[in-house]
Amino acid sequence: MIYSFLIRLFVVLGIIASLLIENVEYKSALIILSIIYLLFFSILSITSEKKKNLKYIYYVIDVAFLTFIVYVTGLTYLSNFVIPFFSEFIESKEEHFYYGLLSIIPVGTALFISNFSDYIFIPLILSGIAAIYKVKREYEEKEWFYKKLKSQMEKIYKENLKLQEEILENQEILNIIPTLQKLLKEEISLKETLFELNEYFKAKGMFFIDFINHKCIAIGDTDCYKEALAFVKDEVQLHNSKELQELLNSQNIYSVVFNNKDDVVYGILFILFEEKTEIPSKILNIVKDYFDFYFTRYFVETLEDNIQEEDFKEKLPEDKEK
């Protein structure tokens, strides 16, 4: 609304300046009328600040005022003041048509007064309108360019955040793999591996229920709770059961099932946290893969040893007879 007021302010100042310079009858009355017109628009703009569609009604008043001034004064060039109003009607073709239709009134009045002899102001009006339209088009193109640039920057920023998260996650994976490799190479025991994993996850504690050796290993501030087995439904699981949380006295509880392709379950690991802590599923799956391989190899080696031992016992009597 401030911009609309400034347009009418400069129009009124231009009309008043023309009235003071030219030898016009009713000069004082027309100056007072111009001031009243400006004050009237100021009151309207203040009382209806957020009603954008009122610009169509305002322009009817503008055209009526401008046509009256041109007709009374006979100053045909004052019709050029329709030019700045075009800046309010450049959003669509409908607005262009509305502005052009109403602008014909003061321009036609000026032509009528001059007996259609003074038409030099018409090219001036058209050139002014073309200039405003060109400026508007360039502004829209730049605005579109900056919006596109902003959209690309936001996209790059989001991709960068995603890549940073992946880098941090991969870094965490790289930190845990050496411990798991030591287990496969039998450089550390299963209990030592669980101790290092507990330190790595910064967990309250963890316990591993070993189905092969029929035992349970507890690390940190926890004991073995075989009742927790009833809550396991998936191979890698975050437990939300309040009953299990109360049982294990922990806020976040993860479980990882170690098994082989034949669904032979070797054991289940429970990781406990005092606070809500998120472990990426990718890391838990890596832990599972390493332990699956470790226990599968251990299970196969144990089975082979048992078979060899049984064969040896069966052959032993025959050897004695010989």
mmCIF file of N, CA, C and O in Angstrom, residues 117-161:
data_model
loop_
_atom_site.group_PDB
_atom_site.id
_atom_site.type_symbol
_atom_site.label_atom_id
_atom_site.label_comp_id
_atom_site.label_asym_id
_atom_site.label_seq_id
_atom_site.Cartn_x
_atom_site.Cartn_y
_atom_site.Cartn_z
ATOM 1 N N SER A 117 -5.770 16.033 -32.686
ATOM 2 C CA SER A 117 -4.584 16.595 -33.342
ATOM 3 C C SER A 117 -3.333 16.419 -32.490
ATOM 4 O O SER A 117 -2.213 16.322 -32.990
ATOM 5 N N ASP A 118 -3.531 16.357 -31.167
ATOM 6 C CA ASP A 118 -2.406 16.217 -30.242
ATOM 7 C C ASP A 118 -2.352 14.767 -29.769
ATOM 8 O O ASP A 118 -2.971 14.394 -28.779
ATOM 9 N N TYR A 119 -1.617 13.968 -30.491
ATOM 10 C CA TYR A 119 -1.540 12.546 -30.154
ATOM 11 C C TYR A 119 -0.102 12.112 -29.864
ATOM 12 O O TYR A 119 0.189 10.923 -29.787
ATOM 13 N N ILE A 120 0.788 13.095 -29.701
ATOM 14 C CA ILE A 120 2.186 12.751 -29.462
ATOM 15 C C ILE A 120 2.399 12.067 -28.110
ATOM 16 O O ILE A 120 3.378 11.355 -27.896
ATOM 17 N N PHE A 121 1.445 12.316 -27.184
ATOM 18 C CA PHE A 121 1.596 11.711 -25.852
ATOM 19 C C PHE A 121 1.299 10.205 -25.866
ATOM 20 O O PHE A 121 1.659 9.497 -24.941
ATOM 21 N N ILE A 122 0.641 9.722 -26.916
ATOM 22 C CA ILE A 122 0.280 8.299 -26.977
ATOM 23 C C ILE A 122 1.524 7.408 -27.080
ATOM 24 O O ILE A 122 1.657 6.433 -26.332
ATOM 25 N N PRO A 123 2.489 7.690 -27.985
ATOM 26 C CA PRO A 123 3.729 6.898 -28.001
ATOM 27 C C PRO A 123 4.478 6.942 -26.671
ATOM 28 O O PRO A 123 5.094 5.944 -26.262
ATOM 29 N N LEU A 124 4.380 8.099 -26.004
ATOM 30 C CA LEU A 124 5.033 8.216 -24.692
ATOM 31 C C LEU A 124 4.390 7.267 -23.683
ATOM 32 O O LEU A 124 5.092 6.583 -22.917
ATOM 33 N N ILE A 125 3.068 7.203 -23.704
ATOM 34 C CA ILE A 125 2.352 6.290 -22.795
ATOM 35 C C ILE A 125 2.724 4.845 -23.096
ATOM 36 O O ILE A 125 3.030 4.053 -22.200
ATOM 37 N N LEU A 126 2.707 4.493 -24.378
ATOM 38 C CA LEU A 126 3.007 3.108 -24.766
ATOM 39 C C LEU A 126 4.441 2.716 -24.415
ATOM 40 O O LEU A 126 4.696 1.598 -23.956
ATOM 41 N N SER A 127 5.379 3.647 -24.640
ATOM 42 C CA SER A 127 6.774 3.347 -24.317
ATOM 43 C C SER A 127 6.972 3.199 -22.813
ATOM 44 O O SER A 127 7.743 2.346 -22.350
ATOM 45 N N GLY A 128 6.257 4.033 -22.040
ATOM 46 C CA GLY A 128 6.343 3.926 -20.575
ATOM 47 C C GLY A 128 5.811 2.593 -20.079
ATOM 48 O O GLY A 128 6.405 1.943 -19.211
ATOM 49 N N ILE A 129 4.672 2.178 -20.666
ATOM 50 C CA ILE A 129 4.076 0.900 -20.288
ATOM 51 C C ILE A 129 5.002 -0.258 -20.665
ATOM 52 O O ILE A 129 5.196 -1.209 -19.900
ATOM 53 N N ALA A 130 5.591 -0.173 -21.870
ATOM 54 C CA ALA A 130 6.513 -1.216 -22.313
ATOM 55 C C ALA A 130 7.730 -1.308 -21.400
ATOM 56 O O ALA A 130 8.206 -2.407 -21.092
ATOM 57 N N ALA A 131 8.223 -0.148 -20.938
ATOM 58 C CA ALA A 131 9.386 -0.132 -20.054
ATOM 59 C C ALA A 131 9.060 -0.790 -18.711
ATOM 60 O O ALA A 131 9.849 -1.592 -18.187
ATOM 61 N N ILE A 132 7.893 -0.460 -18.164
ATOM 62 C CA ILE A 132 7.486 -1.061 -16.892
ATOM 63 C C ILE A 132 7.331 -2.571 -17.041
ATOM 64 O O ILE A 132 7.758 -3.353 -16.184
ATOM 65 N N TYR A 133 6.726 -2.991 -18.158
ATOM 66 C CA TYR A 133 6.518 -4.414 -18.395
ATOM 67 C C TYR A 133 7.861 -5.148 -18.519
ATOM 68 O O TYR A 133 8.027 -6.247 -17.992
ATOM 69 N N LYS A 134 8.811 -4.507 -19.205
ATOM 70 C CA LYS A 134 10.136 -5.118 -19.370
ATOM 71 C C LYS A 134 10.838 -5.262 -18.020
ATOM 72 O O LYS A 134 11.442 -6.303 -17.731
ATOM 73 N N VAL A 135 10.744 -4.223 -17.202
ATOM 74 C CA VAL A 135 11.365 -4.289 -15.872
ATOM 75 C C VAL A 135 10.741 -5.406 -15.050
ATOM 76 O O VAL A 135 11.433 -6.166 -14.356
ATOM 77 N N LYS A 136 9.416 -5.511 -15.135
ATOM 78 C CA LYS A 136 8.722 -6.552 -14.396
ATOM 79 C C LYS A 136 9.155 -7.938 -14.869
ATOM 80 O O LYS A 136 9.400 -8.837 -14.053
ATOM 81 N N ARG A 137 9.244 -8.132 -16.178
ATOM 82 C CA ARG A 137 9.652 -9.426 -16.719
ATOM 83 C C ARG A 137 11.069 -9.782 -16.270
ATOM 84 O O ARG A 137 11.337 -10.933 -15.898
ATOM 85 N N GLU A 138 11.981 -8.814 -16.300
ATOM 86 C CA GLU A 138 13.350 -9.078 -15.865
ATOM 87 C C GLU A 138 13.398 -9.425 -14.375
ATOM 88 O O GLU A 138 14.151 -10.307 -13.956
ATOM 89 N N TYR A 139 12.559 -8.726 -13.602
ATOM 90 C CA TYR A 139 12.498 -9.011 -12.165
ATOM 91 C C TYR A 139 11.992 -10.433 -11.926
ATOM 92 O O TYR A 139 12.524 -11.154 -11.078
ATOM 93 N N GLU A 140 10.952 -10.823 -12.674
ATOM 94 C CA GLU A 140 10.404 -12.171 -12.523
ATOM 95 C C GLU A 140 11.428 -13.230 -12.916
ATOM 96 O O GLU A 140 11.536 -14.276 -12.272
ATOM 97 N N GLU A 141 12.188 -12.970 -13.997
ATOM 98 C CA GLU A 141 13.217 -13.921 -14.428
ATOM 99 C C GLU A 141 14.316 -14.058 -13.374
ATOM 100 O O GLU A 141 14.774 -15.170 -13.079
ATOM 101 N N LYS A 142 14.715 -12.923 -12.804
ATOM 102 C CA LYS A 142 15.743 -12.978 -11.755
ATOM 103 C C LYS A 142 15.208 -13.661 -10.504
ATOM 104 O O LYS A 142 15.924 -14.433 -9.847
ATOM 105 N N GLU A 143 13.945 -13.366 -10.172
ATOM 106 C CA GLU A 143 13.333 -14.005 -9.011
ATOM 107 C C GLU A 143 13.255 -15.514 -9.216
ATOM 108 O O GLU A 143 13.544 -16.292 -8.302
ATOM 109 N N TRP A 144 12.880 -15.938 -10.430
ATOM 110 C CA TRP A 144 12.817 -17.361 -10.736
ATOM 111 C C TRP A 144 14.211 -17.992 -10.655
ATOM 112 O O TRP A 144 14.373 -19.105 -10.134
ATOM 113 N N PHE A 145 15.222 -17.271 -11.153
ATOM 114 C CA PHE A 145 16.597 -17.765 -11.115
ATOM 115 C C PHE A 145 17.065 -17.948 -9.674
ATOM 116 O O PHE A 145 17.651 -18.979 -9.326
ATOM 117 N N TYR A 146 16.783 -16.941 -8.817
ATOM 118 C CA TYR A 146 17.226 -17.022 -7.429
ATOM 119 C C TYR A 146 16.465 -18.101 -6.658
ATOM 120 O O TYR A 146 17.032 -18.759 -5.780
ATOM 121 N N LYS A 147 15.195 -18.299 -6.993
ATOM 122 C CA LYS A 147 14.431 -19.379 -6.361
ATOM 123 C C LYS A 147 15.000 -20.738 -6.754
ATOM 124 O O LYS A 147 15.117 -21.637 -5.921
ATOM 125 N N LYS A 148 15.337 -20.861 -8.046
ATOM 126 C CA LYS A 148 15.933 -22.105 -8.518
ATOM 127 C C LYS A 148 17.285 -22.331 -7.853
ATOM 128 O O LYS A 148 17.615 -23.456 -7.449
ATOM 129 N N LEU A 149 18.073 -21.246 -7.748
ATOM 130 C CA LEU A 149 19.379 -21.339 -7.106
ATOM 131 C C LEU A 149 19.228 -21.723 -5.633
ATOM 132 O O LEU A 149 19.976 -22.559 -5.118
ATOM 133 N N LYS A 150 18.238 -21.126 -4.959
ATOM 134 C CA LYS A 150 17.982 -21.441 -3.556
ATOM 135 C C LYS A 150 17.572 -22.900 -3.398
ATOM 136 O O LYS A 150 18.026 -23.589 -2.481
ATOM 137 N N SER A 151 16.727 -23.365 -4.326
ATOM 138 C CA SER A 151 16.288 -24.763 -4.289
ATOM 139 C C SER A 151 17.471 -25.715 -4.478
ATOM 140 O O SER A 151 17.579 -26.735 -3.787
ATOM 141 N N GLN A 152 18.360 -25.373 -5.405
ATOM 142 C CA GLN A 152 19.544 -26.203 -5.631
ATOM 143 C C GLN A 152 20.462 -26.199 -4.411
ATOM 144 O O GLN A 152 21.030 -27.239 -4.051
ATOM 145 N N MET A 153 20.616 -25.016 -3.793
ATOM 146 C CA MET A 153 21.457 -24.927 -2.598
ATOM 147 C C MET A 153 20.892 -25.773 -1.459
ATOM 148 O O MET A 153 21.638 -26.454 -0.746
ATOM 149 N N GLU A 154 19.558 -25.717 -1.295
ATOM 150 C CA GLU A 154 18.921 -26.517 -0.242
ATOM 151 C C GLU A 154 19.104 -28.005 -0.525
ATOM 152 O O GLU A 154 19.346 -28.793 0.393
ATOM 153 N N LYS A 155 18.994 -28.380 -1.812
ATOM 154 C CA LYS A 155 19.178 -29.774 -2.195
ATOM 155 C C LYS A 155 20.604 -30.225 -1.907
ATOM 156 O O LYS A 155 20.835 -31.321 -1.376
ATOM 157 N N ILE A 156 21.571 -29.385 -2.271
ATOM 158 C CA ILE A 156 22.982 -29.709 -2.024
ATOM 159 C C ILE A 156 23.249 -29.816 -0.528
ATOM 160 O O ILE A 156 23.980 -30.696 -0.073
ATOM 161 N N TYR A 157 22.631 -28.909 0.240
ATOM 162 C CA TYR A 157 22.822 -28.908 1.697
ATOM 163 C C TYR A 157 22.286 -30.206 2.305
ATOM 164 O O TYR A 157 22.937 -30.824 3.154
ATOM 165 N N LYS A 158 21.088 -30.629 1.862
ATOM 166 C CA LYS A 158 20.498 -31.869 2.371
ATOM 167 C C LYS A 158 21.346 -33.076 1.982
ATOM 168 O O LYS A 158 21.549 -33.988 2.787
ATOM 169 N N GLU A 159 21.835 -33.082 0.725
ATOM 170 C CA GLU A 159 22.689 -34.183 0.284
ATOM 171 C C GLU A 159 23.990 -34.214 1.083
ATOM 172 O O GLU A 159 24.500 -35.287 1.413
ATOM 173 N N ASN A 160 24.505 -33.021 1.392
ATOM 174 C CA ASN A 160 25.740 -32.936 2.174
ATOM 175 C C ASN A 160 25.529 -33.498 3.582
ATOM 176 O O ASN A 160 26.386 -34.242 4.098
ATOM 177 N N LEU A 161 24.379 -33.149 4.192
ATOM 178 C CA LEU A 161 24.067 -33.677 5.517
ATOM 179 C C LEU A 161 23.942 -35.196 5.479
ATOM 180 O O LEU A 161 24.434 -35.899 6.374
#
